[in-house]
PDB file of N, CA and C in Angstrom:
ATOM      1  N   UNK A   1     -52.215 -11.947  16.758  1.00  0.00           N
ATOM      2  CA  UNK A   1     -51.119 -12.817  16.970  1.00  0.00           C
ATOM      3  C   UNK A   1     -50.322 -12.464  18.875  1.00  0.00           C
ATOM      4  N   UNK A   2     -50.433 -10.935  19.006  1.00  0.00           N
ATOM      5  CA  UNK A   2     -49.279 -10.759  19.803  1.00  0.00           C
ATOM      6  C   UNK A   2     -49.666 -11.338  21.259  1.00  0.00           C
ATOM      7  N   UNK A   3     -51.335 -11.492  21.484  1.00  0.00           N
ATOM      8  CA  UNK A   3     -52.113 -11.872  22.432  1.00  0.00           C
ATOM      9  C   UNK A   3     -51.133 -13.307  23.078  1.00  0.00           C
ATOM     10  N   UNK A   4     -51.233 -14.672  21.620  1.00  0.00           N
ATOM     11  CA  UNK A   4     -50.482 -15.770  22.003  1.00  0.00           C
ATOM     12  C   UNK A   4     -49.166 -15.770  22.279  1.00  0.00           C
ATOM     13  N   UNK A   5     -48.763 -14.650  22.298  1.00  0.00           N
ATOM     14  CA  UNK A   5     -47.203 -14.969  22.906  1.00  0.00           C
ATOM     15  C   UNK A   5     -47.074 -15.064  24.400  1.00  0.00           C
ATOM     16  N   UNK A   6     -45.818 -16.280  24.775  1.00  0.00           N
ATOM     17  CA  UNK A   6     -46.196 -16.759  26.114  1.00  0.00           C
ATOM     18  C   UNK A   6     -44.878 -16.260  27.037  1.00  0.00           C
ATOM     19  N   UNK A   7     -44.316 -15.224  26.482  1.00  0.00           N
ATOM     20  CA  UNK A   7     -42.947 -14.486  27.263  1.00  0.00           C
ATOM     21  C   UNK A   7     -41.878 -15.139  26.622  1.00  0.00           C
ATOM     22  N   UNK A   8     -41.606 -16.166  26.206  1.00  0.00           N
ATOM     23  CA  UNK A   8     -40.186 -17.136  26.279  1.00  0.00           C
ATOM     24  C   UNK A   8     -38.835 -16.289  26.164  1.00  0.00           C
ATOM     25  N   UNK A   9     -37.913 -16.555  27.090  1.00  0.00           N
ATOM     26  CA  UNK A   9     -37.144 -15.197  27.029  1.00  0.00           C
ATOM     27  C   UNK A   9     -36.004 -16.265  26.236  1.00  0.00           C
ATOM     28  N   UNK A  10     -35.878 -17.094  25.478  1.00  0.00           N
ATOM     29  CA  UNK A  10     -34.864 -17.453  24.336  1.00  0.00           C
ATOM     30  C   UNK A  10     -35.217 -16.402  23.417  1.00  0.00           C
ATOM     31  N   UNK A  11     -34.072 -15.508  23.288  1.00  0.00           N
ATOM     32  CA  UNK A  11     -34.468 -14.360  21.792  1.00  0.00           C
ATOM     33  C   UNK A  11     -34.862 -15.050  20.512  1.00  0.00           C
ATOM     34  N   UNK A  12     -34.131 -16.104  20.590  1.00  0.00           N
ATOM     35  CA  UNK A  12     -34.355 -17.206  19.097  1.00  0.00           C
ATOM     36  C   UNK A  12     -35.628 -17.739  19.129  1.00  0.00           C
ATOM     37  N   UNK A  13     -36.523 -17.852  20.173  1.00  0.00           N
ATOM     38  CA  UNK A  13     -37.572 -18.552  20.013  1.00  0.00           C
ATOM     39  C   UNK A  13     -39.019 -17.611  20.277  1.00  0.00           C
ATOM     40  N   UNK A  14     -38.566 -16.168  20.415  1.00  0.00           N
ATOM     41  CA  UNK A  14     -39.765 -15.329  20.840  1.00  0.00           C
ATOM     42  C   UNK A  14     -41.192 -15.357  20.496  1.00  0.00           C
ATOM     43  N   UNK A  15     -41.211 -16.282  19.013  1.00  0.00           N
ATOM     44  CA  UNK A  15     -42.515 -16.435  17.889  1.00  0.00           C
ATOM     45  C   UNK A  15     -42.646 -17.507  17.849  1.00  0.00           C
ATOM     46  N   UNK A  16     -41.699 -18.468  18.448  1.00  0.00           N
ATOM     47  CA  UNK A  16     -40.941 -19.638  17.448  1.00  0.00           C
ATOM     48  C   UNK A  16     -42.561 -20.703  17.250  1.00  0.00           C
ATOM     49  N   UNK A  17     -43.299 -21.117  17.288  1.00  0.00           N
ATOM     50  CA  UNK A  17     -44.566 -21.622  16.757  1.00  0.00           C
ATOM     51  C   UNK A  17     -45.189 -21.254  16.254  1.00  0.00           C
ATOM     52  N   UNK A  18     -44.960 -19.734  15.214  1.00  0.00           N
ATOM     53  CA  UNK A  18     -46.125 -19.303  14.668  1.00  0.00           C
ATOM     54  C   UNK A  18     -45.604 -18.955  13.315  1.00  0.00           C
ATOM     55  N   UNK A  19     -44.368 -19.594  12.827  1.00  0.00           N
ATOM     56  CA  UNK A  19     -43.826 -19.830  11.747  1.00  0.00           C
ATOM     57  C   UNK A  19     -43.100 -18.254  10.778  1.00  0.00           C
ATOM     58  N   UNK A  20     -42.764 -17.440  11.939  1.00  0.00           N
ATOM     59  CA  UNK A  20     -41.921 -16.331  11.225  1.00  0.00           C
ATOM     60  C   UNK A  20     -41.046 -15.777  12.380  1.00  0.00           C
ATOM     61  N   UNK A  21     -39.955 -14.638  12.224  1.00  0.00           N
ATOM     62  CA  UNK A  21     -39.148 -14.093  13.512  1.00  0.00           C
ATOM     63  C   UNK A  21     -38.991 -12.953  12.944  1.00  0.00           C
ATOM     64  N   UNK A  22     -38.841 -12.725  14.354  1.00  0.00           N
ATOM     65  CA  UNK A  22     -38.784 -11.419  14.338  1.00  0.00           C
ATOM     66  C   UNK A  22     -37.104 -10.502  14.027  1.00  0.00           C
ATOM     67  N   UNK A  23     -37.439  -9.276  13.767  1.00  0.00           N
ATOM     68  CA  UNK A  23     -35.912  -9.150  12.475  1.00  0.00           C
ATOM     69  C   UNK A  23     -34.696  -8.892  13.926  1.00  0.00           C
ATOM     70  N   UNK A  24     -33.593  -8.749  13.316  1.00  0.00           N
ATOM     71  CA  UNK A  24     -32.168  -9.137  14.359  1.00  0.00           C
ATOM     72  C   UNK A  24     -32.287  -7.667  14.947  1.00  0.00           C
ATOM     73  N   UNK A  25     -32.270  -6.414  14.517  1.00  0.00           N
ATOM     74  CA  UNK A  25     -32.769  -5.767  15.612  1.00  0.00           C
ATOM     75  C   UNK A  25     -33.453  -5.652  16.954  1.00  0.00           C
ATOM     76  N   UNK A  26     -34.740  -6.389  16.310  1.00  0.00           N
ATOM     77  CA  UNK A  26     -35.615  -6.378  17.414  1.00  0.00           C
ATOM     78  C   UNK A  26     -35.094  -7.764  18.354  1.00  0.00           C
ATOM     79  N   UNK A  27     -34.475  -8.582  18.016  1.00  0.00           N
ATOM     80  CA  UNK A  27     -34.023  -9.685  18.671  1.00  0.00           C
ATOM     81  C   UNK A  27     -32.614  -9.136  19.667  1.00  0.00           C
ATOM     82  N   UNK A  28     -31.879  -8.495  18.827  1.00  0.00           N
ATOM     83  CA  UNK A  28     -30.611  -7.913  19.403  1.00  0.00           C
ATOM     84  C   UNK A  28     -31.109  -7.113  20.476  1.00  0.00           C
ATOM     85  N   UNK A  29     -32.141  -6.244  20.410  1.00  0.00           N
ATOM     86  CA  UNK A  29     -32.671  -5.555  21.491  1.00  0.00           C
ATOM     87  C   UNK A  29     -33.226  -6.194  22.756  1.00  0.00           C
ATOM     88  N   UNK A  30     -33.846  -6.842  22.459  1.00  0.00           N
ATOM     89  CA  UNK A  30     -34.254  -8.109  23.568  1.00  0.00           C
ATOM     90  C   UNK A  30     -33.386  -8.386  24.724  1.00  0.00           C
ATOM     91  N   UNK A  31     -32.478  -8.987  23.393  1.00  0.00           N
ATOM     92  CA  UNK A  31     -31.083  -9.655  24.661  1.00  0.00           C
ATOM     93  C   UNK A  31     -30.582  -8.626  25.534  1.00  0.00           C
ATOM     94  N   UNK A  32     -29.877  -7.468  24.802  1.00  0.00           N
ATOM     95  CA  UNK A  32     -30.246  -6.229  25.754  1.00  0.00           C
ATOM     96  C   UNK A  32     -30.580  -6.235  26.772  1.00  0.00           C
ATOM     97  N   UNK A  33     -32.126  -6.365  26.653  1.00  0.00           N
ATOM     98  CA  UNK A  33     -33.142  -5.786  27.937  1.00  0.00           C
ATOM     99  C   UNK A  33     -32.956  -6.897  28.966  1.00  0.00           C
ATOM    100  N   UNK A  34     -32.910  -8.646  28.149  1.00  0.00           N
ATOM    101  CA  UNK A  34     -32.902  -9.371  29.227  1.00  0.00           C
ATOM    102  C   UNK A  34     -31.552  -9.525  30.232  1.00  0.00           C
ATOM    103  N   UNK A  35     -30.051  -9.140  29.443  1.00  0.00           N
ATOM    104  CA  UNK A  35     -29.147  -8.910  29.957  1.00  0.00           C
ATOM    105  C   UNK A  35     -28.615  -7.719  30.809  1.00  0.00           C
ATOM    106  N   UNK A  36     -29.601  -6.937  30.935  1.00  0.00           N
ATOM    107  CA  UNK A  36     -29.561  -5.407  31.458  1.00  0.00           C
ATOM    108  C   UNK A  36     -30.605  -5.816  32.709  1.00  0.00           C
ATOM    109  N   UNK A  37     -31.644  -6.801  32.207  1.00  0.00           N
ATOM    110  CA  UNK A  37     -32.685  -7.207  33.929  1.00  0.00           C
ATOM    111  C   UNK A  37     -31.544  -8.016  34.683  1.00  0.00           C
ATOM    112  N   UNK A  38     -31.247  -9.325  34.158  1.00  0.00           N
ATOM    113  CA  UNK A  38     -29.993 -10.080  35.269  1.00  0.00           C
ATOM    114  C   UNK A  38     -29.023  -9.526  35.634  1.00  0.00           C
ATOM    115  N   UNK A  39     -28.723  -7.774  35.510  1.00  0.00           N
ATOM    116  CA  UNK A  39     -27.412  -7.707  36.005  1.00  0.00           C
ATOM    117  C   UNK A  39     -25.761  -7.460  34.942  1.00  0.00           C
ATOM    118  N   UNK A  40     -26.150  -7.512  33.732  1.00  0.00           N
ATOM    119  CA  UNK A  40     -25.301  -7.432  33.212  1.00  0.00           C
ATOM    120  C   UNK A  40     -24.784  -8.231  31.865  1.00  0.00           C
ATOM    121  N   UNK A  41     -23.955  -8.446  30.812  1.00  0.00           N
ATOM    122  CA  UNK A  41     -23.868  -9.562  29.724  1.00  0.00           C
ATOM    123  C   UNK A  41     -23.222 -10.739  30.485  1.00  0.00           C
ATOM    124  N   UNK A  42     -22.076 -10.314  31.260  1.00  0.00           N
ATOM    125  CA  UNK A  42     -21.746 -11.511  31.991  1.00  0.00           C
ATOM    126  C   UNK A  42     -21.940 -12.369  32.664  1.00  0.00           C
ATOM    127  N   UNK A  43     -23.049 -11.538  33.777  1.00  0.00           N
ATOM    128  CA  UNK A  43     -23.824 -12.101  34.909  1.00  0.00           C
ATOM    129  C   UNK A  43     -25.337 -13.100  34.052  1.00  0.00           C
ATOM    130  N   UNK A  44     -25.488 -12.310  32.963  1.00  0.00           N
ATOM    131  CA  UNK A  44     -26.760 -12.912  32.717  1.00  0.00           C
ATOM    132  C   UNK A  44     -26.064 -14.364  31.265  1.00  0.00           C
ATOM    133  N   UNK A  45     -24.943 -14.186  31.207  1.00  0.00           N
ATOM    134  CA  UNK A  45     -24.328 -15.454  30.259  1.00  0.00           C
ATOM    135  C   UNK A  45     -24.031 -16.340  31.171  1.00  0.00           C
ATOM    136  N   UNK A  46     -23.323 -16.166  32.250  1.00  0.00           N
ATOM    137  CA  UNK A  46     -23.237 -17.159  33.214  1.00  0.00           C
ATOM    138  C   UNK A  46     -24.275 -17.914  34.124  1.00  0.00           C
ATOM    139  N   UNK A  47     -25.504 -17.272  34.385  1.00  0.00           N
ATOM    140  CA  UNK A  47     -26.812 -17.671  34.226  1.00  0.00           C
ATOM    141  C   UNK A  47     -27.261 -18.528  33.613  1.00  0.00           C
ATOM    142  N   UNK A  48     -27.209 -18.237  32.143  1.00  0.00           N
ATOM    143  CA  UNK A  48     -28.067 -18.794  30.998  1.00  0.00           C
ATOM    144  C   UNK A  48     -27.139 -20.293  30.957  1.00  0.00           C
ATOM    145  N   UNK A  49     -25.648 -19.840  30.811  1.00  0.00           N
ATOM    146  CA  UNK A  49     -25.066 -21.537  30.955  1.00  0.00           C
ATOM    147  C   UNK A  49     -25.080 -22.195  31.979  1.00  0.00           C
ATOM    148  N   UNK A  50     -25.773 -21.944  33.363  1.00  0.00           N
ATOM    149  CA  UNK A  50     -25.961 -22.703  34.451  1.00  0.00           C
ATOM    150  C   UNK A  50     -26.970 -23.558  34.432  1.00  0.00           C
ATOM    151  N   UNK A  51     -28.069 -22.507  34.025  1.00  0.00           N
ATOM    152  CA  UNK A  51     -29.290 -23.441  33.490  1.00  0.00           C
ATOM    153  C   UNK A  51     -29.440 -24.264  32.568  1.00  0.00           C
ATOM    154  N   UNK A  52     -28.686 -23.961  31.473  1.00  0.00           N
ATOM    155  CA  UNK A  52     -28.734 -24.988  30.424  1.00  0.00           C
ATOM    156  C   UNK A  52     -28.135 -26.254  30.762  1.00  0.00           C
ATOM    157  N   UNK A  53     -26.402 -25.982  31.500  1.00  0.00           N
ATOM    158  CA  UNK A  53     -26.418 -27.412  31.974  1.00  0.00           C
ATOM    159  C   UNK A  53     -27.403 -28.149  32.849  1.00  0.00           C
ATOM    160  N   UNK A  54     -27.590 -27.359  33.965  1.00  0.00           N
ATOM    161  CA  UNK A  54     -28.483 -28.049  34.938  1.00  0.00           C
ATOM    162  C   UNK A  54     -29.966 -28.792  33.843  1.00  0.00           C
ATOM    163  N   UNK A  55     -30.321 -28.443  32.821  1.00  0.00           N
ATOM    164  CA  UNK A  55     -31.396 -28.667  32.075  1.00  0.00           C
ATOM    165  C   UNK A  55     -31.036 -29.777  31.378  1.00  0.00           C
ATOM    166  N   UNK A  56     -29.860 -30.173  30.785  1.00  0.00           N
ATOM    167  CA  UNK A  56     -29.163 -30.959  30.704  1.00  0.00           C
ATOM    168  C   UNK A  56     -28.964 -32.281  30.837  1.00  0.00           C
ATOM    169  N   UNK A  57     -28.830 -31.653  32.312  1.00  0.00           N
ATOM    170  CA  UNK A  57     -28.566 -33.014  32.938  1.00  0.00           C
ATOM    171  C   UNK A  57     -29.726 -33.532  33.576  1.00  0.00           C
ATOM    172  N   UNK A  58     -30.886 -32.679  33.983  1.00  0.00           N
ATOM    173  CA  UNK A  58     -32.067 -33.202  34.141  1.00  0.00           C
ATOM    174  C   UNK A  58     -32.692 -34.155  32.969  1.00  0.00           C
ATOM    175  N   UNK A  59     -32.465 -33.417  31.556  1.00  0.00           N
ATOM    176  CA  UNK A  59     -33.006 -34.646  30.567  1.00  0.00           C
ATOM    177  C   UNK A  59     -32.085 -35.663  30.158  1.00  0.00           C
ATOM    178  N   UNK A  60     -31.058 -36.264  30.859  1.00  0.00           N
ATOM    179  CA  UNK A  60     -29.964 -36.658  30.518  1.00  0.00           C
ATOM    180  C   UNK A  60     -30.694 -37.817  31.343  1.00  0.00           C
ATOM    181  N   UNK A  61     -30.781 -37.332  32.913  1.00  0.00           N
ATOM    182  CA  UNK A  61     -30.833 -38.302  33.673  1.00  0.00           C
ATOM    183  C   UNK A  61     -32.502 -39.168  33.574  1.00  0.00           C
ATOM    184  N   UNK A  62     -33.337 -38.162  33.011  1.00  0.00           N
ATOM    185  CA  UNK A  62     -35.155 -38.663  32.471  1.00  0.00           C
ATOM    186  C   UNK A  62     -34.745 -39.605  31.718  1.00  0.00           C
ATOM    187  N   UNK A  63     -33.851 -39.100  30.812  1.00  0.00           N
ATOM    188  CA  UNK A  63     -33.740 -40.294  29.560  1.00  0.00           C
ATOM    189  C   UNK A  63     -33.059 -41.862  30.343  1.00  0.00           C
ATOM    190  N   UNK A  64     -32.442 -41.200  30.953  1.00  0.00           N
ATOM    191  CA  UNK A  64     -31.255 -42.520  31.428  1.00  0.00           C
ATOM    192  C   UNK A  64     -32.511 -43.416  31.892  1.00  0.00           C
ATOM    193  N   UNK A  65     -33.484 -43.013  32.983  1.00  0.00           N
ATOM    194  CA  UNK A  65     -34.132 -43.544  33.837  1.00  0.00           C
ATOM    195  C   UNK A  65     -35.096 -44.359  32.924  1.00  0.00           C
ATOM    196  N   UNK A  66     -35.812 -43.570  32.101  1.00  0.00           N
ATOM    197  CA  UNK A  66     -36.676 -44.286  30.780  1.00  0.00           C
ATOM    198  C   UNK A  66     -36.223 -45.568  30.811  1.00  0.00           C
ATOM    199  N   UNK A  67     -34.816 -45.311  29.976  1.00  0.00           N
ATOM    200  CA  UNK A  67     -34.070 -46.229  29.212  1.00  0.00           C
ATOM    201  C   UNK A  67     -33.844 -47.676  30.302  1.00  0.00           C
ATOM    202  N   UNK A  68     -33.487 -47.475  31.012  1.00  0.00           N
ATOM    203  CA  UNK A  68     -33.582 -48.325  32.405  1.00  0.00           C
ATOM    204  C   UNK A  68     -35.187 -48.951  32.781  1.00  0.00           C
ATOM    205  N   UNK A  69     -36.108 -48.468  32.793  1.00  0.00           N
ATOM    206  CA  UNK A  69     -37.507 -49.084  33.375  1.00  0.00           C
ATOM    207  C   UNK A  69     -37.571 -49.912  31.933  1.00  0.00           C
ATOM    208  N   UNK A  70     -37.084 -49.149  31.259  1.00  0.00           N
ATOM    209  CA  UNK A  70     -37.882 -50.049  29.231  1.00  0.00           C
ATOM    210  C   UNK A  70     -37.026 -51.323  29.873  1.00  0.00           C
ATOM    211  N   UNK A  71     -35.500 -51.670  29.774  1.00  0.00           N
ATOM    212  CA  UNK A  71     -34.947 -52.606  29.541  1.00  0.00           C
ATOM    213  C   UNK A  71     -34.974 -53.729  31.237  1.00  0.00           C
ATOM    214  N   UNK A  72     -35.271 -52.988  32.266  1.00  0.00           N
ATOM    215  CA  UNK A  72     -35.228 -53.966  33.023  1.00  0.00           C
ATOM    216  C   UNK A  72     -36.750 -53.839  34.052  1.00  0.00           C
ATOM    217  N   UNK A  73     -37.631 -53.029  33.104  1.00  0.00           N
ATOM    218  CA  UNK A  73     -38.757 -52.604  33.848  1.00  0.00           C
ATOM    219  C   UNK A  73     -39.249 -53.206  35.001  1.00  0.00           C
TER     220      UNK A  73
END
């Protein structure tokens, strides 16, 4: 199963599609490693928030365009 791992960076979805989760200790350790990689907890959190906002804005714009095309096609 480890060979099927795709390197998902979200600690809550490391093995998401396989029906099992990693332990809390491993999840916590993974978050610590990611925080260290991205320059500390505060900087990693700020980057994650920025990425999430941009992604949500992108999805909202995409869906708005789809609705507009459906209505005014």
